[in-house]
XYZ file of C-alpha atoms in Angstrom:
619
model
C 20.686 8.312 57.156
C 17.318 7.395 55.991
C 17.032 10.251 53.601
C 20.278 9.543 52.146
C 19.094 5.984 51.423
C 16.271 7.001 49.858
C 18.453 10.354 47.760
C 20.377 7.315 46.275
C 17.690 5.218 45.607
C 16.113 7.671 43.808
C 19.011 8.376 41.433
C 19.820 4.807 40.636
C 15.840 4.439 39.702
C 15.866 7.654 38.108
C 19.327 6.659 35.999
C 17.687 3.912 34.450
C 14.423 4.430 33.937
C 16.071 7.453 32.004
C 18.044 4.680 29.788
C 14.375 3.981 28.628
C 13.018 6.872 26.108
C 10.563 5.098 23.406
C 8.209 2.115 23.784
C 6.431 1.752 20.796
C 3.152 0.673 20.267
C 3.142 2.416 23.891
C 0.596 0.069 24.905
C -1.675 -2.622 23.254
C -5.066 -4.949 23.232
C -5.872 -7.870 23.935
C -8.574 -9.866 21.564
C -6.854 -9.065 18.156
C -7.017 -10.968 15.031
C -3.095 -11.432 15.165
C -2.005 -12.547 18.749
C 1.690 -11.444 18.205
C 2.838 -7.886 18.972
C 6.534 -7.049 18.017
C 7.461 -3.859 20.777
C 10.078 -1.173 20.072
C 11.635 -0.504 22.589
C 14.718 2.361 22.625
C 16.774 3.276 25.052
C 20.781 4.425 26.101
C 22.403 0.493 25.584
C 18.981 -0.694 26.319
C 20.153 -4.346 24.122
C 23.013 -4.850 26.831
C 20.075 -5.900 29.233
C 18.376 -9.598 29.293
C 14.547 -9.240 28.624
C 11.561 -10.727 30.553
C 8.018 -10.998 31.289
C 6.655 -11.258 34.735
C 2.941 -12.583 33.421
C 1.796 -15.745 32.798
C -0.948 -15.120 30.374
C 1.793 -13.674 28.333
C 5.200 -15.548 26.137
C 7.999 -13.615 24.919
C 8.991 -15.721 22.391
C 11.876 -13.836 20.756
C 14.057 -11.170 21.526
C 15.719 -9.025 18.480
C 18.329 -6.921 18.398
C 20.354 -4.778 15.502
C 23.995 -3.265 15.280
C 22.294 -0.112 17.115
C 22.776 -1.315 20.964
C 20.279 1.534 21.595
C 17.381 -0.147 20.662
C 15.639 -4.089 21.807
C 12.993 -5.410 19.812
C 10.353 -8.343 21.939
C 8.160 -10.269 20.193
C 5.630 -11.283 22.632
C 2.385 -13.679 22.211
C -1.133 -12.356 23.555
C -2.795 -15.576 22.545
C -4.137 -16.059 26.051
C -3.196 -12.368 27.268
C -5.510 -10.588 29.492
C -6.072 -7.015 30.085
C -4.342 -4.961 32.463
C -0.881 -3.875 33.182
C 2.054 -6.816 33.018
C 5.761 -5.619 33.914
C 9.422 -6.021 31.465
C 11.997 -7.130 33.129
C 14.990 -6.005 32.554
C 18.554 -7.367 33.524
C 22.030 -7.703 33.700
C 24.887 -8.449 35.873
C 25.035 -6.403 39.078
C 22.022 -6.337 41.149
C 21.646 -2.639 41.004
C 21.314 -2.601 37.278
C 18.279 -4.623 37.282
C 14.832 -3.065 36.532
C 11.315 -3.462 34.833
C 8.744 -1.081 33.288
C 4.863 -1.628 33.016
C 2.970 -2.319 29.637
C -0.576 -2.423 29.575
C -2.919 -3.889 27.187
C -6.341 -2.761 27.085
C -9.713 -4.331 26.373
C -11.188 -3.644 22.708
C -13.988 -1.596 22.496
C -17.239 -3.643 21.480
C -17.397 -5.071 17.997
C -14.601 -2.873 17.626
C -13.619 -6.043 14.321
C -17.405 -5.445 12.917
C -16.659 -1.330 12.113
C -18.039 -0.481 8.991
C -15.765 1.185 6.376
C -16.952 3.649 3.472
C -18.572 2.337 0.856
C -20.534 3.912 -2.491
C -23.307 5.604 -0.141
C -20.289 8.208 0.718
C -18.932 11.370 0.149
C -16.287 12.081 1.671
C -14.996 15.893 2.886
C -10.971 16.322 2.547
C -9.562 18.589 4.904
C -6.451 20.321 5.496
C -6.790 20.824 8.992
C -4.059 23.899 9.104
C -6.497 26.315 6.493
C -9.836 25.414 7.794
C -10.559 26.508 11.411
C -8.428 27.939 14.152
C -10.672 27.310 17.231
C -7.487 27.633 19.432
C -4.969 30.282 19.216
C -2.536 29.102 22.485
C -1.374 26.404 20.227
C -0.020 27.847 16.915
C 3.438 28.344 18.426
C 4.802 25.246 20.185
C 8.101 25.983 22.084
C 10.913 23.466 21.117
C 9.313 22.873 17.492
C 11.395 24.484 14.933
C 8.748 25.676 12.624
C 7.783 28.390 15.451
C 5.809 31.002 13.450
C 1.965 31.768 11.887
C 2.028 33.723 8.872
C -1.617 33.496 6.653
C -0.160 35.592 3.567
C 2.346 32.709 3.072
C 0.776 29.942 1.544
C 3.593 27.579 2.743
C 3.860 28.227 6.365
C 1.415 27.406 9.429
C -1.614 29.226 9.508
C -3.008 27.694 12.720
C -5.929 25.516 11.715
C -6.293 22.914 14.729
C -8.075 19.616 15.051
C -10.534 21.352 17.391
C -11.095 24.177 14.762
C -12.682 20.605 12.932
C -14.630 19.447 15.866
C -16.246 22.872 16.198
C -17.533 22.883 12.733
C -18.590 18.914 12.352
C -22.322 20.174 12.415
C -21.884 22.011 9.433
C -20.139 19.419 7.748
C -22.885 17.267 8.586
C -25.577 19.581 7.332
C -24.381 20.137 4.125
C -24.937 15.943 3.549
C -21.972 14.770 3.904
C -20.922 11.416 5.422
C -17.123 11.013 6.579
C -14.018 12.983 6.855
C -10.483 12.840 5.852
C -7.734 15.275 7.336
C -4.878 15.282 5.863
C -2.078 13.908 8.264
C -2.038 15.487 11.885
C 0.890 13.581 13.482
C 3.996 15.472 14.882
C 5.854 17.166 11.746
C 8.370 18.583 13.082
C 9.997 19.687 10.108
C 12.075 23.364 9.338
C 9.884 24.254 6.815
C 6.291 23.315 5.016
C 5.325 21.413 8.270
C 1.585 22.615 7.802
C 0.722 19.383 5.030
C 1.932 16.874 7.440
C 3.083 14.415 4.975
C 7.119 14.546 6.700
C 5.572 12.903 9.962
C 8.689 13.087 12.536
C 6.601 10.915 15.230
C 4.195 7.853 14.140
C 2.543 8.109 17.566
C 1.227 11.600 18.351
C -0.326 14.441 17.042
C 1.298 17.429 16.473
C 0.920 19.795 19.250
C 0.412 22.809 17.104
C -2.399 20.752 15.404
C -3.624 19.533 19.215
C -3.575 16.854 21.483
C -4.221 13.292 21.528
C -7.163 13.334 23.532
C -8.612 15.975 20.874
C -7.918 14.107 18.143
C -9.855 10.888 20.242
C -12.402 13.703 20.263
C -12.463 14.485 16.825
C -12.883 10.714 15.557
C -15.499 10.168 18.391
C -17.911 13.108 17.805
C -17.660 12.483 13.845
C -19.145 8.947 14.629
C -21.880 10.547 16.878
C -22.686 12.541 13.838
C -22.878 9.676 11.389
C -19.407 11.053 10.072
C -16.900 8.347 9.076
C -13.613 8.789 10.109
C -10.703 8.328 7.677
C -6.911 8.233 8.213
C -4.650 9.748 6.029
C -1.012 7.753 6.616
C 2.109 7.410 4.937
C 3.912 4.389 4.714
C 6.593 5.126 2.022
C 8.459 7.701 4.026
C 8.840 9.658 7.279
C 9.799 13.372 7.262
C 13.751 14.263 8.016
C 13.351 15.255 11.700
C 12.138 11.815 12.475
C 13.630 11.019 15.766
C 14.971 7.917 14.154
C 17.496 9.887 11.706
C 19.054 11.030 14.353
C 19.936 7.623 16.033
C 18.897 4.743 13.211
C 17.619 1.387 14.520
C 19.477 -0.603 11.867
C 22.064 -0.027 9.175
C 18.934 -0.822 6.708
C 16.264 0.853 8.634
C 15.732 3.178 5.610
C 16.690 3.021 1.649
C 19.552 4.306 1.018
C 21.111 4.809 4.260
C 24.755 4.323 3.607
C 24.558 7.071 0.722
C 22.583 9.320 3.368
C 25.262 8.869 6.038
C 28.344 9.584 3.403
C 25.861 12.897 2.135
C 24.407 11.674 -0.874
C 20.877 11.661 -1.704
C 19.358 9.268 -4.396
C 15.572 10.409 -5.381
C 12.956 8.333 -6.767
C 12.734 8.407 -10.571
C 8.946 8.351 -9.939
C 8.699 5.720 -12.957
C 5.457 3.950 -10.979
C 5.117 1.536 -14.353
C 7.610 -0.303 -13.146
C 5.755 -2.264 -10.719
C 3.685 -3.820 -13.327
C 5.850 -3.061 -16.808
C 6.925 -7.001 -17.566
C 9.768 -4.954 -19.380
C 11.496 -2.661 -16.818
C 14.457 -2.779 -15.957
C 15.632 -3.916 -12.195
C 18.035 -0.647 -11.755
C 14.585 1.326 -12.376
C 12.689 -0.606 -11.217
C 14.742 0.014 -7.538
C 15.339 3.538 -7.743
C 11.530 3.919 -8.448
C 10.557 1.831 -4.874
C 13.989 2.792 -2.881
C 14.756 6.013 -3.791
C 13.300 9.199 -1.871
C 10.375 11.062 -2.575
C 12.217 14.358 -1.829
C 15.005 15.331 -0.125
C 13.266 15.894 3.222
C 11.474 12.264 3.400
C 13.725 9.433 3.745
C 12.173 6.433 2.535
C 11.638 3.440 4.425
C 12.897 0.505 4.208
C 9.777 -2.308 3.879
C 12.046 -5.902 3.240
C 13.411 -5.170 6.735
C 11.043 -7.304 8.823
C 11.020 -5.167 11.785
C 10.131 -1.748 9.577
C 7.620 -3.696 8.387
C 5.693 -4.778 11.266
C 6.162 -0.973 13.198
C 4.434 0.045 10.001
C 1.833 -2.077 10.331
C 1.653 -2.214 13.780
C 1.039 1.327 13.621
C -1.807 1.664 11.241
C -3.511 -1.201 13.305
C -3.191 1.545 16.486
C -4.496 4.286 15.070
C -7.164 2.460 13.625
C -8.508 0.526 16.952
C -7.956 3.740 19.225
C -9.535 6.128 17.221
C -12.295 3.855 16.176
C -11.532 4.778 12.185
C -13.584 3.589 8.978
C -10.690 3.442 6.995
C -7.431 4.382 5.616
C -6.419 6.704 2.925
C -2.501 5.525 1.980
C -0.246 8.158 0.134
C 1.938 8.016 -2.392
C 0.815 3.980 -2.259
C 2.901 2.830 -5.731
C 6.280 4.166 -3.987
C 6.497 1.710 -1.594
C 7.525 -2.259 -1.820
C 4.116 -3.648 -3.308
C 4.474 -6.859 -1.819
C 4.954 -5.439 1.620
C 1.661 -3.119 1.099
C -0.003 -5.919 -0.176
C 0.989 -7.657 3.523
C 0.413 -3.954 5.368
C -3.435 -4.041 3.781
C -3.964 -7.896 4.281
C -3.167 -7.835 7.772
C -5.202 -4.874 8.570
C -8.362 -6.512 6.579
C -7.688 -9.615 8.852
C -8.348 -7.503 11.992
C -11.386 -4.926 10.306
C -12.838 -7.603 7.708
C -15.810 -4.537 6.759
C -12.871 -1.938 6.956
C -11.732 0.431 3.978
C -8.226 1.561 2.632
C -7.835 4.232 -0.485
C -4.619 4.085 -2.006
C -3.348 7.594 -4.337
C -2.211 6.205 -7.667
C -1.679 8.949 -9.654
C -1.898 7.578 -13.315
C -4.709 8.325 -15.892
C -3.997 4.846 -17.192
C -7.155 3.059 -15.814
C -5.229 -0.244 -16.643
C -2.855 1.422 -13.916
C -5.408 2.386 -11.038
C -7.198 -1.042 -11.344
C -3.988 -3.196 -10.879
C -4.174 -1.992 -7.595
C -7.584 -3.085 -6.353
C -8.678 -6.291 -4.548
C -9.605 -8.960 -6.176
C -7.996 -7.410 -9.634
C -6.691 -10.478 -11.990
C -3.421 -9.444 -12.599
C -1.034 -10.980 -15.777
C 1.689 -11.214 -12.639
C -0.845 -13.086 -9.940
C -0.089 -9.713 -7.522
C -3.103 -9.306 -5.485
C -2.781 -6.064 -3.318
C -5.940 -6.272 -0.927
C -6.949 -2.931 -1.117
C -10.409 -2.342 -1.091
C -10.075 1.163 -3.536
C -7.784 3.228 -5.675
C -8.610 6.881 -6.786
C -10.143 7.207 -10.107
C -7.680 10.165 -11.715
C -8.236 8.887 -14.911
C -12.751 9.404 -14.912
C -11.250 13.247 -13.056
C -9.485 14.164 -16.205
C -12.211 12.948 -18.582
C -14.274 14.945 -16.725
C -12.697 17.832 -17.092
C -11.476 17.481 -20.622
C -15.309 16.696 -21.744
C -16.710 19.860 -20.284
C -13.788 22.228 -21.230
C -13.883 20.792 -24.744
C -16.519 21.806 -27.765
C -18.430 19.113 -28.705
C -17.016 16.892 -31.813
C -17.187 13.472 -32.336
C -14.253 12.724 -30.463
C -14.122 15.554 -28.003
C -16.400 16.719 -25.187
C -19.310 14.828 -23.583
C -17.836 11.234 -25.250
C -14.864 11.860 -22.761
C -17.235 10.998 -19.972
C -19.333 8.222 -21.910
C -16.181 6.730 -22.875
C -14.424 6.792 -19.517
C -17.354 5.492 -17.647
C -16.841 2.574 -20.374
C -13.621 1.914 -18.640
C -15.425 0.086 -15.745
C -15.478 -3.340 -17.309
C -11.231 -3.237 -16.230
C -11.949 -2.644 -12.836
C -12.802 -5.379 -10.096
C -14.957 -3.595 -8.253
C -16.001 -0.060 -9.544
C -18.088 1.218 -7.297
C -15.431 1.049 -4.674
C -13.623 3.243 -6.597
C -12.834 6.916 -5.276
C -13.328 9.723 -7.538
C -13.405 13.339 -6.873
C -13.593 17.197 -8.532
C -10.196 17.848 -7.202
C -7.857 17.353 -4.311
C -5.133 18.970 -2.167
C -2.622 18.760 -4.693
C -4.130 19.695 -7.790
C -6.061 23.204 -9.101
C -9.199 23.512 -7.566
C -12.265 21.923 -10.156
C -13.479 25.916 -10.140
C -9.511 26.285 -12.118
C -9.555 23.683 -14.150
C -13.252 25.015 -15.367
C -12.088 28.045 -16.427
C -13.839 29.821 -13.199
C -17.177 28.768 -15.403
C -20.149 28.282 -12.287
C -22.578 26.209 -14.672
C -19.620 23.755 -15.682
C -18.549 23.413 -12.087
C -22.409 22.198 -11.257
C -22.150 20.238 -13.917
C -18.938 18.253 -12.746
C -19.871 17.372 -9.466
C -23.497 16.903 -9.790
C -22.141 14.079 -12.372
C -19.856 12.857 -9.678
C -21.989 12.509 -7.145
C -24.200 10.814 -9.623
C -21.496 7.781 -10.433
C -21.175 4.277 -8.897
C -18.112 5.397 -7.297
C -17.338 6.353 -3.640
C -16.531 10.384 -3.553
C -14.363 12.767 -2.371
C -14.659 16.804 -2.067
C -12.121 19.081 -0.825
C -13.237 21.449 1.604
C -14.200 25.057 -0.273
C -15.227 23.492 -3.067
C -18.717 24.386 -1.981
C -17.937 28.068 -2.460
C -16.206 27.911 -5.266
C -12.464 28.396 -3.743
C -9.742 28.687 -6.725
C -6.264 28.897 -7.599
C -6.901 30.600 -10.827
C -3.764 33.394 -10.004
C -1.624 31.174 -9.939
C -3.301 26.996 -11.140
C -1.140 24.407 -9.129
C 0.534 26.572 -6.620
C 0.213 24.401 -3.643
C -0.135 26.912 -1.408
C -2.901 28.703 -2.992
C -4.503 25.035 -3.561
C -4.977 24.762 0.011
C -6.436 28.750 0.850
C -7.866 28.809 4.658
C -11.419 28.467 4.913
C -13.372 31.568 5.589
C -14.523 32.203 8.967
C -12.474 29.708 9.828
C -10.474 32.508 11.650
C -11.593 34.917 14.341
C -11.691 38.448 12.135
C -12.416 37.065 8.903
C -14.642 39.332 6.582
C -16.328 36.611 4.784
C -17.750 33.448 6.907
C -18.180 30.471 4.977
C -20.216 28.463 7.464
C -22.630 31.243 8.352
C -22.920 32.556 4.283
C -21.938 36.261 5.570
C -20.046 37.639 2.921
C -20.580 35.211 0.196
C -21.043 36.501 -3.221
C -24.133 35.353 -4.692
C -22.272 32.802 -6.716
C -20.642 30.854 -4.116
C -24.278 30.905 -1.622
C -25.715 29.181 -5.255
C -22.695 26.655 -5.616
C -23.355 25.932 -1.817
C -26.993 25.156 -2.026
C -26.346 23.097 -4.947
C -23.959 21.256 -3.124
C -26.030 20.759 0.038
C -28.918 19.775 -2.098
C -27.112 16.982 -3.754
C -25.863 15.646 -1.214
C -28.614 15.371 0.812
C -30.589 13.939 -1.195
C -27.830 11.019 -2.200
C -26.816 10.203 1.324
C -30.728 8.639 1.208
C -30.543 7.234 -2.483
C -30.221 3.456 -2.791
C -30.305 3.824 -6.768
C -27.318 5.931 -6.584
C -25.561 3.978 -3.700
C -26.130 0.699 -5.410
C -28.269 0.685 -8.742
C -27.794 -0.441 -11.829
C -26.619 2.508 -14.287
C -27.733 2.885 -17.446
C -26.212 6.106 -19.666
C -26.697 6.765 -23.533
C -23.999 8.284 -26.206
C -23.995 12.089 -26.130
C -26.025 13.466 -28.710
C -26.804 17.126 -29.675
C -24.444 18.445 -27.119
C -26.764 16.245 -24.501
C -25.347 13.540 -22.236
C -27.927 11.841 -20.192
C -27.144 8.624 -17.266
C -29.251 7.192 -15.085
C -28.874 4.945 -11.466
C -31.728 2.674 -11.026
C -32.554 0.908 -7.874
C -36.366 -0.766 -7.840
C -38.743 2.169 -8.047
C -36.039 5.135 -7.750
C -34.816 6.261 -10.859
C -32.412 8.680 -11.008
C -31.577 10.936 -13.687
C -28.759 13.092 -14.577
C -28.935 15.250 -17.639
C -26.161 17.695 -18.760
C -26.332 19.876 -21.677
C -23.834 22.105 -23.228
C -26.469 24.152 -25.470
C -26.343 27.997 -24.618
C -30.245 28.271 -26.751
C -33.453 26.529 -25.637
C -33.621 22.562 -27.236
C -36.273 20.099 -26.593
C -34.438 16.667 -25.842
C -36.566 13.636 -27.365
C -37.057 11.803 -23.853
C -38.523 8.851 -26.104
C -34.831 7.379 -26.795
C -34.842 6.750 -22.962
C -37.539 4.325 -23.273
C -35.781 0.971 -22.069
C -35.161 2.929 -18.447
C -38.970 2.498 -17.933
C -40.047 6.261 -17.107
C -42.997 7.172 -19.517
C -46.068 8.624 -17.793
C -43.555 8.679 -14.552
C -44.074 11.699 -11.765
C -40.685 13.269 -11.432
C -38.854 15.634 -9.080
C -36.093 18.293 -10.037
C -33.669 17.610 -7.043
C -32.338 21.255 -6.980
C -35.574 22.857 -7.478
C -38.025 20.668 -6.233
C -40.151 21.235 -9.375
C -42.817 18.325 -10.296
C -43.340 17.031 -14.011
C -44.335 13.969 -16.305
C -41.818 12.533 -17.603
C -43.073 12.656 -21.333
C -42.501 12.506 -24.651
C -40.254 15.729 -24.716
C -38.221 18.080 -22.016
C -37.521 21.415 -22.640
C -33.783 21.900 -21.927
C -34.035 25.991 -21.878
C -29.955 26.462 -21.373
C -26.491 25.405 -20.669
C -26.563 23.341 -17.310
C -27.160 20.067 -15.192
C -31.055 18.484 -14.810
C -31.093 16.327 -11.492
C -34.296 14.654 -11.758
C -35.679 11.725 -9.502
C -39.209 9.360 -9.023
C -39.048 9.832 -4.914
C -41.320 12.441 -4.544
C-alpha cells in the first residue's frame, strides 16, 4: 500500500512540475543596480495558477499575464533580497494542484559593478568560433539539432570550430599583443541551415552544444581575463533566429513585429532605409518598415514597445554580462531596432557596469551617421543613445580608397587626412571602433588588391589612430577572399591548424609562405609594442597634409612620440623631416618599431621605397 502511495505521489509531482518548462533569467543576484527582476516563466496553462513567494526578504509586486495562458510573468523586488534559494508558489483550487519551484539568487562576484570595459589601449581579435579551432570533435554533430552535418568545402555549413578550440589557443592570441576577444555569437542556433554565424539565436540562455557547453564558455571568459584578454559579447537584440522556441508557442499576440502577417504567411522585410531614424523628413510608413520589418526571412524581429520583450532583452544582456564577467558588448545590426528602447537597453546596463563598454554596427560611411549614435552626441532631435562606441566604417573606406588610389589632389593619401578631419563630429573619438575588415566584408588583403606593402600600410595606420581596434582573426597571415570578394563563406575561411590534419599551421608558422610569416611579425610587432604606448592609447595627435606621395601622423604623450610615416613612392626620396618641426623631435634618438633600428631624427630621412616607417623615442 505504501508503494502505491508513493507511485501516485510521484506522478501527481511529476505531472506538474512537467507543466513547468522555461524559467527565464533561470536564476538571479542579489546586490544589483536595479532591485526589480521581471521572471519568465512558461509552462502548459501555467497563468491558470495564483503566484507566490514564500520569502520575506523578497515582494512580488505584480503578476502579468498575456492572451497566451502558457506563459506567467512576476515582477519581484530584491531590494532587501538575500542570497540563497527562495521557493514560487504556485496555486489553484484543489489541494492536489498546488505546488512551488525553487529560484535562487546568487551573490555577485567582487566589484563585479567596477569591471573595466575596452577602451583606446585595445585591439581587439574577432573570431568566428566555427573556422578557427576544433579542439573537440564529439561535439560537431548534436543529436536532435537539425543542422546535423560538418562539411569544410562548404563555406556555409558547420565546420566544427568549438569554444574550447578558443581556449586552447588564448596563449597565442595573447602573444601576438593583443588585448580582448570577440566571438561572434555562440548561443543555441538551431536553425536548418547557415547555423555556423550564430546571428538566428533560437535560445537567449545557452550555448550551442555543437559550439560547447556553458561551463566552457564560463571557461573561455575566465581564462581570457587570466590572460589580460577582455572579454566581449557579441548579442543581437533586433531579432531571434526562426527556430526560436518562442515561434512555436508566442508569449503575446505582439511578442514580435509583424506577427499577425507571420501567422496568416506573409512576410514583411525591412527596407533597410537606417536614415530614417534621424532623417527629420522620412516618412512614418518607412520609417516603420525600416524598425519593424525583418531582417530576413529566417529572423523574426522583435518587438521592443512591448514592455515585457523589452525587459527579457535587457534582462538578458545584464546575465550574460555578470556571469561571464564580460568587458563589454558588441550589439548587431544596432539601427534596426526601436532606438528609444536601445537607448533604455544601453542605459540600464551602464547603470549596473558604470566603466563597462557597448559597440554598436552602424553600417553607414556617413560619419554624421555613426556619430548620432554615440554617448554624449548633441543631436538636432535631443536623442541620446548611451552607447559608449559605434564602428568607424566611414575612416575603413577612406582607408582603403587612399591606398588603392594614385595620388592627385583629391585622391589617395588626402582620403585618410581628410577622414581623420572628421573627428571634430564625433563626441568622443577615441572610443570609436575601427578596423581593416570584418566578418562580413572582403578581407583588407581583397580590398588591397592582394598588395603585402599596402596591407602593412593599412593596419600599421590603424593601430596608430585614437580609436579603439578591431582585427579579424587571419588577418595576420594574410587570409583573402580574392576568388570570389564578399562571398561570406569564403570571408570567414577556417583558420589553419585550427584542425587536426591541416597542412599549414597558423599558430606554429609550419607551412606559411614567407609572406604571411612577414605579415605576422609585423603584426605581432605592432601590437606589442602599442598595448605599452600611452602616446598612442591617449596622446595628442598631430598629422600633416600628404605631400609628395608622403603622409606622415604622429601620437604624442609626454616624452613618447610616435611616428607613423607611409609613402607610396616605388624610387628612393629623402622626406624634409624639418616641416615636422612643431612635434618637437630634432636631435631626438629614435627607434624603428619593426626593425628595431636606431637613428637621429634629423634634418632629412631617406625613404628608400614604397611602405610604412613606425618610428618611436622609447628606446
Amino acid at each position: 500500500m505504501k508503494k502505491l502511495i508513493f507511485i501516485v505521489v510521484l506522478f501527481f509531482t511529476t505531472s506538474i512540475f512537467s507543466q513547468i518548462t522555461k524559467i527565464e533569467p533561470p536564476f538571479w543576484w542579489v546586490g544589483m543596480n536595479n532591485h526589480q527582476l521581471e521572471i519568465m516563466i512558461y509552462g502548459e496553462n501555467i497563468s491558470q495558477y495564483k503566484p507566490s513567494i514564500d520569502a520575506n526578504t523578497i515582494k512580488l509586486i505584480e503578476v502579468k499575464r498575456t492572451e497566451n495562458t502558457n506563459y506567467l510573468f512576476l515582477n519581484i523586488d530584491l531590494t532587501d533580497a538575500v542570497s540563497g534559494m527562495f521557493k514560487i508558489k504556485f496555486s489553484k483550487k484543489g489541494k492536489r494542484n498546488n505546488f512551488s519551484i525553487d529560484y535562487e539568487l546568487k551573490t555577485r562576484k567582487k566589484d563585479s559593478k567596477l569591471r573595466e570595459g575596452f577602451n583606446s589601449s585595445d585591439v581587439i581579435y574577432l573570431i568566428t568560433p566555427d573556422r578557427f579551432a576544433n579542439a573537440n570533435s564529439s561535439n560537431d554533430i548534436v543529436k536532435g539539432l537539425k543542422e546535423a552535418k560538418i562539411d569544410r568545402k562548404n563555406g556555409y555549413a558547420r565546420h566544427g570550430g568549438d569554444i574550447k578550440g578558443i581556449i586552447n589557443h588564448l596563449n597565442y592570441i595573447d602573444e601576438m599583443g593583443f588585448t580582448a576577444i570577440w566571438p561572434t555569437p555562440v548561443l543555441t542556433n538551431d536553425m536548418e541551415q547557415s547555423s555556423y554565424h550564430g546571428y538566428a539565436i533560437t535560445d537567449l540562455y545557452h550555448p550551442d552544444p555543437r559550439f560547447g557547453t556553458m561551463d566552457e564558455y564560463i571557461e573561455l571568459a575566465t581564462k581570457s581575463k587570466e590572460k589580460g584578454l577582455k572579454f566581449v559579447m557579441d548579442q543581437v537584440a533586433n531579432h531571434i533566429g526562426l527556430g526560436h522556441w518562442w515561434m512555436h508557442d508566442l508569449p503575446s499576440k505582439n511578442w514580435i513585429n509583424y506577427q499577425k502577417e507571420y501567422l496568416e504567411g506573409k512576410l514583411v522585410i525591412t527596407n533597410h532605409r537606417r536614415t530614417t531614424n534621424q532623417d527629420m523628413y522620412a516618412s512614418k510608413s518607412d520609417s516603420k518598415l525600416m524598425k519593424e520589418g525583418w531582417f530576413v526571412s529566417a529572423m523574426p524581429d522583435l518587438n521592443q514597445k512591448n514592455p515585457l520583450v523589452a525587459n527579457y532583452l535587457i534582462q538578458n544582456s545584464i546575465w550574460w554580462a555578470e556571469i561571464l564577467g564580460l568587458a563589454g558588448i558588441r550589439q548587431d545590426t544596432y539601427p534596426y531596432s526601436d532606438k528609444y528602447f536601445m537607448s533604455k537597453w544601453a542605459g540600464a546596463i551602464m547603470a549596473e557596469y558604470p566603466n563597462f563598454s557597448i559597440v554598436g554596427e552602424e553600417w553607414s560611411l556617413n560619419p554624421l551617421l555613426v556619430g548620432y549614435w554615440q554617448k554624449d552626441s548633441k543631436n538636432k532631435d535631443g536623442y541620446q543613445s548611451n552607447l559608449t562606441s559605434t564602428m568607424d566604417f566611414p575612416m575603413q573606406r577612406a582607408v582603403v580608397d587612399a591606398l588603392n588610389e594614385n595620388e592627385s589632389w583629391e585622391k589617395g593619401f588626402v582620403k585618410m587626412y581628410e577622414g581623420l578631419a572628421n573627428d571634430f563630429s564625433y563626441a568622443n573619438p577615441n572610443d570609436i571602433m575601427i578596423f581593416p575588415d570584418n566578418h562580413d566584408m572582403s578581407r583588407i588583403y581583397t580590398q588591397l588588391g592582394e598588395d603585402k606593402v599596402k596591407t602593412k600600410m593599412a593596419i600599421g595606420y590603424l593601430l596608430a589612430l585614437p580609436r579603439i581596434v578591431q582585427i579579424y582573426y587571419g588577418t595576420e597571415i594574410l587570409m583573402n577572399d580574392t576568388a570570389k570578394p564578399g562571398d561570406h563563406g569564403l570571408i570567414r575561411s577556417d583558420f589553419p591548424g585550427g584542425w587536426d590534419n591541416d597542412k599549414v599551421n597558423a599558430f606554429t608558422g609550419e607551412g606559411l609562405s614567407e609572406d604571411q610569416k612577414e605579415m605576422q611579425s609585423f603584426l605581432k610587432k605592432v601590437l606589442n609594442y602599442r598595448k605599452n604606448s600611452n602616446a598612442i592609447h591617449s596622446g595628442r595627435t598631430v598629422h600633416f597634409a600628404p605631400e609628395t606621395k608622403v603622409y606622415v601622423l604622429f601620437r604624442i604623450l609626454g616624452d613618447e612620440i610616435v611616428a607613423v610615416i607611409l609613402n607610396k613612392n616605388e624610387e628612393s626620396i629623402n622626406l624634409d623631416l624639418t616641416r615636422f618641426e612643431e612635434i618637437g623631435l630634432q636631435g631626438k634618438r629614435v627607434k624603428n618599431i619593426i626593425t628595431n633600428k636606431e637613428f637621429n631624427w634629423d634634418k632629412s630621412l631617406e625613404l628608400k621605397s614604397r611602405g610604412i616607417i613606425m618610428l618611436t623615442t622609447k628606446l
